[in-house]
XYZ file of C-alpha atoms in Angstrom:
561
model
C 20.749 -24.947 -23.231
C 17.495 -26.430 -21.876
C 16.267 -27.380 -25.339
C 19.738 -28.691 -26.160
C 19.901 -31.059 -23.194
C 16.296 -32.231 -22.889
C 16.362 -34.588 -25.856
C 16.030 -38.276 -26.602
C 19.800 -38.821 -26.634
C 20.170 -37.810 -23.025
C 17.004 -39.554 -21.867
C 18.171 -42.820 -23.468
C 21.525 -42.504 -21.650
C 23.532 -42.782 -24.866
C 27.179 -41.767 -25.180
C 26.240 -38.539 -26.933
C 23.619 -37.686 -24.328
C 25.949 -38.301 -21.372
C 28.545 -35.912 -22.824
C 26.174 -33.016 -23.251
C 26.082 -30.086 -20.847
C 23.732 -30.202 -17.876
C 24.095 -26.533 -17.001
C 20.340 -26.040 -17.120
C 20.020 -27.815 -13.763
C 21.711 -24.870 -12.076
C 20.034 -21.861 -13.647
C 16.542 -23.096 -14.500
C 15.034 -22.187 -11.108
C 16.526 -18.681 -11.023
C 15.594 -18.132 -14.678
C 11.969 -19.081 -13.971
C 11.885 -16.713 -10.990
C 13.287 -13.888 -13.110
C 10.864 -14.523 -15.963
C 7.987 -14.715 -13.483
C 9.004 -11.382 -11.965
C 9.267 -9.733 -15.397
C 5.927 -11.207 -16.410
C 4.288 -9.934 -13.231
C 5.786 -6.458 -13.748
C 4.483 -6.396 -17.330
C 0.993 -7.551 -16.372
C 0.592 -5.344 -13.284
C 1.902 -2.110 -14.861
C -0.675 0.538 -15.771
C 0.159 1.933 -19.205
C -0.899 5.058 -21.086
C -1.629 7.013 -17.908
C -2.339 10.614 -18.880
C -0.312 13.438 -17.332
C -2.801 16.088 -16.193
C -0.353 18.847 -15.251
C 3.227 19.611 -14.309
C 4.264 22.682 -12.334
C 7.377 24.002 -10.557
C 8.337 26.006 -7.547
C 9.924 29.422 -8.135
C 13.535 28.230 -8.331
C 12.521 25.211 -10.493
C 14.131 22.655 -8.198
C 10.955 20.652 -7.564
C 8.373 19.336 -10.042
C 4.766 18.840 -8.956
C 3.451 16.061 -11.227
C -0.249 15.145 -11.416
C -1.389 11.945 -13.173
C -4.823 10.511 -13.812
C -5.199 7.614 -11.368
C -5.579 4.414 -13.450
C -8.353 1.938 -12.764
C -7.259 -0.814 -10.405
C -4.313 1.127 -8.988
C -4.226 0.690 -5.214
C -1.828 1.978 -2.589
C -1.695 2.883 1.062
C -0.543 6.183 2.591
C 3.238 6.382 2.721
C 3.886 3.978 -0.161
C 5.777 4.748 -3.376
C 5.269 3.932 -7.045
C 7.571 3.329 -10.017
C 7.240 5.776 -12.900
C 8.268 5.304 -16.518
C 7.980 8.061 -19.140
C 8.399 6.502 -22.610
C 9.073 9.948 -24.093
C 12.264 10.101 -21.974
C 13.413 6.471 -21.754
C 12.215 3.026 -20.653
C 13.813 3.046 -17.207
C 11.827 2.881 -13.950
C 12.177 5.452 -11.157
C 10.650 5.210 -7.637
C 8.842 8.222 -6.171
C 6.688 8.571 -3.069
C 3.003 9.217 -3.673
C 1.846 12.592 -2.392
C -1.925 12.112 -2.679
C -4.269 10.066 -0.506
C -5.696 6.716 -1.735
C -9.223 8.117 -2.130
C -8.099 10.761 -4.621
C -8.832 10.285 -8.331
C -5.352 11.549 -9.164
C -1.782 10.554 -8.350
C 0.418 13.405 -7.154
C 4.223 13.327 -7.041
C 6.632 15.917 -5.656
C 9.914 15.267 -7.508
C 13.239 16.948 -6.835
C 15.039 18.035 -10.013
C 18.646 16.813 -10.076
C 21.634 17.972 -12.153
C 21.375 18.592 -15.931
C 21.219 15.375 -17.926
C 19.447 13.412 -15.204
C 16.064 11.785 -15.683
C 14.320 14.336 -13.449
C 15.938 17.205 -15.363
C 14.696 15.755 -18.658
C 11.229 15.476 -17.130
C 11.326 19.149 -16.137
C 12.394 20.163 -19.655
C 9.281 18.483 -21.092
C 6.881 20.466 -18.902
C 5.619 22.421 -21.926
C 4.384 19.178 -23.475
C 2.920 17.749 -20.266
C -0.680 17.640 -21.483
C 0.134 15.210 -24.281
C 2.527 13.090 -22.246
C 1.770 9.541 -21.117
C 3.324 7.541 -18.299
C 3.459 3.963 -17.073
C 2.915 3.358 -13.346
C 3.582 0.376 -11.072
C 2.694 0.270 -7.404
C 2.128 0.873 -4.672
C 5.216 -0.594 -3.082
C 6.828 -0.480 0.331
C 5.413 -0.793 3.815
C 6.381 2.629 5.101
C 3.866 3.976 7.574
C 0.776 2.835 5.744
C -1.467 1.998 8.710
C -2.360 4.836 11.063
C -5.004 2.906 13.017
C -2.636 0.827 15.151
C -0.619 3.466 17.085
C -2.047 5.713 19.777
C -0.136 8.740 18.497
C 1.768 9.463 15.289
C 4.645 11.904 14.909
C 5.531 12.282 11.216
C 8.853 14.027 10.495
C 10.102 14.903 7.021
C 12.981 16.934 5.608
C 13.035 18.499 2.130
C 11.163 16.414 -0.448
C 11.040 13.622 2.134
C 7.804 15.248 3.202
C 5.960 13.583 0.308
C 4.842 10.349 2.079
C 3.972 12.412 5.152
C 1.630 14.591 3.077
C -0.159 11.423 1.986
C -0.541 10.424 5.634
C -1.824 13.874 6.564
C -4.398 13.899 3.746
C -5.610 10.447 4.785
C -5.982 11.750 8.340
C -7.950 14.716 7.019
C -10.224 12.441 4.978
C -11.122 10.351 8.035
C -11.762 13.468 10.098
C -14.170 14.801 7.472
C -16.068 11.500 7.300
C -17.083 11.515 10.960
C -19.074 13.664 13.296
C -16.960 15.792 15.642
C -18.926 14.636 18.702
C -18.401 10.988 17.785
C -14.666 11.567 17.382
C -14.282 13.431 20.668
C -16.403 10.936 22.598
C -14.559 7.947 21.187
C -11.185 9.419 22.080
C -12.156 10.545 25.589
C -14.294 7.731 26.948
C -12.416 4.626 25.840
C -8.996 3.498 24.791
C -8.513 1.561 21.572
C -11.987 0.089 21.063
C -12.211 -2.587 18.413
C -14.219 -1.963 15.251
C -17.167 -4.023 16.439
C -17.231 -2.317 19.824
C -17.298 1.169 18.329
C -20.084 0.312 15.916
C -22.216 -0.998 18.780
C -21.436 1.877 21.118
C -21.704 4.663 18.507
C -24.566 3.959 16.078
C -23.626 7.182 14.243
C -20.758 5.338 12.587
C -23.210 3.055 10.759
C -26.077 5.528 10.553
C -24.282 8.705 9.508
C -23.556 7.773 5.913
C -27.038 6.361 5.256
C -28.643 9.507 6.663
C -26.539 11.681 4.376
C -27.507 9.570 1.345
C -31.230 9.815 2.131
C -30.893 13.576 2.480
C -29.180 13.773 -0.903
C -31.916 11.710 -2.573
C -34.660 13.843 -0.980
C -32.967 17.039 -2.113
C -32.172 16.006 -5.715
C -35.092 13.686 -6.541
C -35.480 9.999 -7.348
C -34.161 10.311 -10.895
C -30.995 12.216 -10.051
C -27.532 11.125 -11.150
C -26.631 10.267 -7.572
C -29.469 7.737 -7.251
C -28.563 6.249 -10.639
C -25.046 5.822 -9.338
C -26.389 4.012 -6.270
C -28.470 1.712 -8.517
C -25.397 0.864 -10.579
C -23.500 0.009 -7.430
C -26.377 -2.211 -6.288
C -26.383 -4.003 -9.644
C -22.643 -4.531 -9.410
C -23.054 -5.924 -5.914
C -25.740 -8.306 -7.169
C -23.386 -9.483 -9.916
C -20.642 -10.134 -7.342
C -23.097 -12.144 -5.220
C -24.041 -14.287 -8.234
C -20.365 -14.922 -8.944
C -19.818 -15.928 -5.296
C -22.638 -18.488 -5.576
C -21.149 -19.793 -8.829
C -17.720 -20.117 -7.157
C -19.291 -22.117 -4.320
C -20.825 -24.556 -6.832
C -17.535 -24.825 -8.703
C -15.784 -25.495 -5.404
C -18.108 -28.448 -4.752
C -17.363 -29.833 -8.230
C -13.631 -29.452 -7.601
C -13.886 -31.267 -4.280
C -15.612 -34.195 -6.024
C -12.963 -34.255 -8.767
C -10.114 -34.061 -6.259
C -11.571 -36.899 -4.147
C -12.165 -39.056 -7.232
C -8.618 -38.615 -8.507
C -7.202 -39.372 -5.059
C -9.274 -42.553 -4.589
C -8.800 -44.027 -8.068
C -7.923 -47.736 -8.114
C -4.677 -47.290 -10.020
C -3.069 -45.996 -6.818
C -3.195 -49.597 -5.458
C -3.160 -52.277 -8.140
C -3.215 -50.500 -11.487
C -6.744 -51.623 -12.363
C -7.699 -49.919 -15.640
C -10.503 -47.392 -15.475
C -13.694 -47.791 -17.405
C -13.730 -45.658 -20.566
C -16.897 -43.853 -19.433
C -15.347 -42.923 -16.104
C -12.158 -41.806 -17.813
C -14.133 -39.591 -20.166
C -16.054 -38.072 -17.272
C -12.850 -37.223 -15.426
C -11.143 -35.752 -18.460
C -14.092 -33.599 -19.497
C -14.708 -32.619 -15.887
C -11.149 -31.425 -15.521
C -11.313 -29.515 -18.819
C -14.567 -27.781 -17.837
C -13.364 -26.984 -14.296
C -10.057 -25.619 -15.583
C -11.838 -23.388 -18.106
C -14.242 -22.048 -15.494
C -11.377 -21.533 -13.063
C -9.575 -19.463 -15.723
C -12.652 -17.238 -16.013
C -12.751 -16.815 -12.235
C -9.052 -15.932 -12.281
C -9.661 -13.215 -14.896
C -12.638 -11.911 -12.883
C -10.527 -11.585 -9.736
C -7.568 -10.134 -11.609
C -9.743 -7.322 -12.989
C -10.964 -6.403 -9.460
C -7.837 -5.633 -7.404
C -9.867 -3.654 -4.855
C -11.943 -6.728 -4.062
C -9.202 -9.344 -4.571
C -5.743 -7.821 -3.890
C -3.008 -9.077 -6.162
C 0.058 -10.780 -4.764
C 2.439 -13.682 -5.215
C -0.504 -16.090 -5.404
C -1.609 -14.281 -8.573
C 1.695 -15.186 -10.221
C 1.378 -18.799 -9.009
C -2.169 -18.879 -10.381
C -0.926 -17.753 -13.772
C 1.638 -20.575 -13.958
C -0.889 -23.089 -12.586
C -3.329 -22.244 -15.391
C -0.533 -22.811 -17.894
C 0.194 -26.192 -16.306
C -3.510 -27.100 -16.512
C -3.517 -26.305 -20.216
C -0.418 -28.470 -20.762
C -1.908 -31.385 -18.825
C -5.192 -31.235 -20.748
C -3.702 -30.642 -24.204
C -0.615 -32.833 -23.851
C -2.206 -35.972 -22.455
C -5.682 -35.744 -23.969
C -5.141 -38.255 -26.836
C -3.570 -40.956 -24.628
C -6.703 -42.992 -24.067
C -9.284 -43.361 -21.362
C -7.464 -45.425 -18.756
C -5.399 -44.552 -15.728
C -2.754 -47.255 -15.320
C 0.660 -47.215 -13.727
C 2.323 -45.923 -16.880
C 0.213 -42.735 -16.570
C 0.526 -42.400 -12.801
C 2.391 -39.118 -13.230
C -0.531 -37.718 -15.175
C -2.900 -38.648 -12.380
C -0.654 -37.092 -9.728
C -0.396 -33.861 -11.755
C -4.169 -33.736 -12.175
C -4.714 -34.312 -8.478
C -2.381 -31.541 -7.314
C -3.729 -29.091 -9.887
C -7.258 -29.877 -8.694
C -6.118 -29.430 -5.087
C -4.642 -26.022 -5.965
C -7.933 -24.952 -7.548
C -9.783 -25.965 -4.371
C -7.444 -23.921 -2.168
C -7.499 -20.899 -4.468
C -11.268 -20.883 -4.848
C -11.791 -21.265 -1.094
C -9.412 -18.404 -0.273
C -11.560 -16.012 -2.343
C -14.930 -16.940 -0.845
C -16.772 -14.314 1.271
C -16.129 -16.057 4.633
C -12.368 -16.081 4.018
C -12.344 -12.476 2.800
C -14.307 -11.317 5.842
C -12.037 -13.297 8.171
C -8.964 -11.659 6.690
C -10.548 -8.217 7.046
C -11.556 -8.736 10.670
C -8.157 -10.196 11.524
C -6.435 -7.203 9.999
C -8.533 -4.750 12.024
C -8.586 -6.647 15.307
C -7.791 -4.388 18.202
C -7.463 -1.313 16.006
C -9.544 1.791 16.302
C -11.867 2.737 13.487
C -11.205 6.378 14.262
C -7.439 6.001 14.118
C -4.755 7.502 16.290
C -5.736 9.991 18.969
C -3.136 12.544 17.866
C -1.402 13.160 14.557
C 1.525 15.567 14.630
C 3.169 16.609 11.406
C 6.665 18.198 11.312
C 8.379 19.395 8.131
C 11.883 20.866 8.040
C 12.649 22.552 4.723
C 15.551 24.742 3.601
C 13.738 26.069 0.495
C 11.222 28.855 1.049
C 10.124 28.562 -2.587
C 9.197 24.904 -2.067
C 7.130 25.904 0.952
C 5.345 28.529 -1.124
C 4.413 25.898 -3.688
C 2.914 23.523 -1.117
C 1.269 26.099 1.160
C -2.036 26.347 -0.792
C -2.754 22.652 -0.261
C -2.039 22.900 3.474
C -4.122 26.060 3.756
C -7.093 24.438 2.011
C -6.854 21.367 4.265
C -6.860 23.473 7.450
C -9.788 25.627 6.281
C -11.868 22.582 5.360
C -11.159 20.845 8.658
C -11.906 23.918 10.747
C -15.167 24.475 8.880
C -16.374 20.892 9.289
C -15.198 20.362 12.869
C -16.276 23.882 13.945
C -13.290 24.456 16.146
C -10.673 27.149 16.713
C -7.071 27.069 15.531
C -5.894 25.817 18.916
C -8.657 23.191 19.015
C -7.713 21.990 15.542
C -4.240 21.081 16.781
C -5.817 18.320 18.831
C -6.887 16.576 15.633
C -4.029 17.593 13.336
C -0.863 19.216 14.648
C 1.022 20.896 11.796
C 4.485 22.388 12.354
C 6.678 23.632 9.494
C 10.241 24.860 10.004
C 11.889 26.964 7.285
C 15.699 27.063 7.421
C 16.264 28.986 4.173
C 19.235 31.345 4.464
C 18.037 33.676 1.705
C 16.630 36.824 3.259
C 14.693 37.684 0.092
C 12.952 34.320 -0.182
C 12.131 34.251 3.536
C 10.649 37.748 3.327
C 8.505 36.691 0.374
C 7.279 33.654 2.308
C 6.446 35.749 5.390
C 4.468 38.185 3.229
C 2.497 35.314 1.603
C 1.627 33.838 4.995
C 0.223 37.030 6.474
C -3.476 36.685 7.275
C -3.641 32.954 6.472
C -4.235 30.009 8.785
C -0.740 28.747 8.014
C 0.811 31.834 9.570
C 0.846 30.276 13.044
C 2.118 26.927 11.777
C 5.310 28.081 10.026
C 8.439 28.767 12.120
C 11.672 30.308 10.849
C 14.100 28.358 13.007
C 15.426 24.849 13.480
C 13.305 22.349 15.419
C 14.248 20.568 18.603
C 13.691 16.999 17.463
C 14.637 15.466 20.785
C 12.045 17.517 22.660
C 9.363 16.720 20.058
C 9.964 12.965 20.358
C 10.190 13.081 24.146
C 6.845 14.875 24.272
C 5.206 11.836 22.714
C 6.631 9.551 25.389
C 5.891 12.014 28.194
C 2.220 12.082 27.177
C 2.098 8.271 27.417
C 3.830 8.183 30.789
C 1.651 10.971 32.218
C -1.463 9.005 31.296
C -0.059 5.853 32.910
C 1.139 7.604 36.083
C -2.272 9.213 36.525
C -4.022 5.842 36.334
C -5.285 6.270 32.781
C -6.160 3.446 30.359
C -2.552 3.083 29.209
C -1.628 1.893 32.720
C -3.421 -1.398 31.973
C -3.453 -1.593 28.187
C -0.119 0.017 27.398
C 0.549 2.575 24.676
C 2.230 2.251 21.311
C 3.099 5.437 19.419
C 4.749 5.784 16.035
C 7.581 8.094 15.004
C 8.009 8.010 11.248
C 10.715 9.774 9.266
C 11.595 10.348 5.622
C 14.472 12.466 4.393
C 18.149 12.913 5.163
C 19.715 9.718 6.604
C 21.768 11.788 9.069
C 18.665 13.362 10.574
C 17.019 9.938 10.506
C 19.797 8.548 12.712
C 19.258 11.407 15.137
C 15.526 10.661 15.342
C 16.223 6.960 15.831
C 18.573 7.737 18.702
C 15.973 9.978 20.334
C 13.359 7.200 20.081
C 15.744 4.755 21.762
C 16.376 7.276 24.523
C 12.624 7.763 25.062
C 12.059 4.001 25.285
C 14.902 3.757 27.805
C 13.190 6.423 29.893
C 9.955 4.392 29.927
C 11.826 1.201 30.911
C 13.555 3.053 33.740
C 10.143 3.983 35.165
C 8.998 0.326 34.815
C 6.451 1.156 32.082
C 7.581 -1.669 29.832
C 4.362 -1.663 27.801
C 4.839 1.975 26.711
C 6.878 2.061 23.507
C 7.771 4.316 20.610
C 8.190 2.591 17.252
C 10.515 4.178 14.691
C 9.885 3.734 10.957
C 12.028 5.271 8.226
C 11.599 5.667 4.473
C 14.719 6.535 2.495
C 15.378 6.316 -1.273
C 18.812 7.909 -1.532
C 20.981 10.681 -0.146
C 19.004 13.838 0.566
C 21.361 16.574 1.666
C 23.408 16.560 4.832
C 27.076 15.728 5.264
C 28.090 13.247 2.580
C 29.780 10.143 3.913
C 28.998 10.882 7.543
C 29.112 7.743 9.731
C 26.946 7.397 12.806
C 29.028 6.438 15.828
C 27.681 3.985 18.353
C 29.072 6.014 21.253
C 27.655 9.300 19.975
C 25.355 11.203 22.273
C 21.661 10.545 21.849
C 20.889 14.187 22.534
C 20.024 16.481 19.636
C 22.252 19.567 19.651
C 21.135 22.307 17.319
C 24.228 22.042 15.106
C 23.292 18.443 14.232
C 20.582 19.672 11.888
C 22.462 22.488 10.164
C 22.487 20.322 7.038
C 18.716 20.346 6.684
């Protein structure tokens, strides 16, 4: 329809042109948005990702999928990704990521649905997992991706809704292992919510610890070891990035000159023709700048860790196409800028202005400003307390995940050199099994005997209201005793993923806890509730939450878990 209407007949206002359809005026904008979204999805997807393994729990209701993490794939704890398995079909399916961002693999814990479903077809192909390839897009969703802002985090999950919480827990473990126990304890006890700069000045270990470890590694393995070669490669890469930053600064100066020249050209006032030499300079200057800008765009696109992709990347892509059209379409039209070509000059000016803005936004000062703004007032060490609660009605699923939890606890206890009770201060782990099968529960109890997880697994239903109120009571106790929260306030996070019915219960308990703080005039003590939900996960189907329902949590409210 666009090609049919944009013709000489319509532009000349002839009888034939006036009678032709003008429908394109109504759907062109939405069509461009749709095509841009599809183009972005195609460009940002990571294809031919190898499947490393696929395993099941005992009753084959959950698939544990491990993929090789593709280069350039970034996500934050608690986010999800879209998976596509070409061997099954070309549809996309969202699943929460189970692994932490620093891992070289992507882990997914996927619940197997009824026969004929996509997840069931995935489970049937487990024998051919090693030769299978997947396409991945992500990470998506905000979830609970930043653990540095709140004072305390209570992560609650039911069933397979535990997946984003496992990612959060592993990220917490990673940060604990990176730091010295004394630094962590001192930072949490002596000050409240230091900024990043303050902690680095007060605790030199945070800057010194990693360098000391590297020097020890080099001394132990020698100057020609693989580790030192890796460090040299990183230094060379950093030097290359610095050279590119200098080149971008020079290109930015050239763009500023071009933008000012286009803006101040005499044709804006009286249409005075430009000299052919000046016209040639401007045209060649724009062609060279546009070509170099395209190279910079490709450089930034290939480094998502250094230059995160977003909506501006899509705008950049269309802007480069517009630059090519302006250069190629109007190149043979002579050397002058008169009033007949005023539209060309305006297009060149705004495209040059866009290049200036885009180049400036990627310079080191702007990147550092964005980083410092994002971490302002947040603790480098993270939340003081992380409490992890999982309610699961499948003992077999617990058996499948227990080895990873056991390994995490052993590694933390070894590095932090603390007892089981002392470890709870850094990472509180509570698992509640509500399986009704006596045989499966007995098997789980036998597997837990003698392990560190034995004291963390409970065979009963949790009291969610008491768990959430404990978070608020800890804040209020600190404020009533004249602690730092009395002056600075306290902001804790309660995050949930799983059954929507249980999520409504948790939300009501958070509102009740905030009401308790307001009643005591501690208005700067708050609990924030965040929920991730991708569909119905058990519980009473069709249940509606009533506004006048009690905010308490009776035990029969969680029978559906």
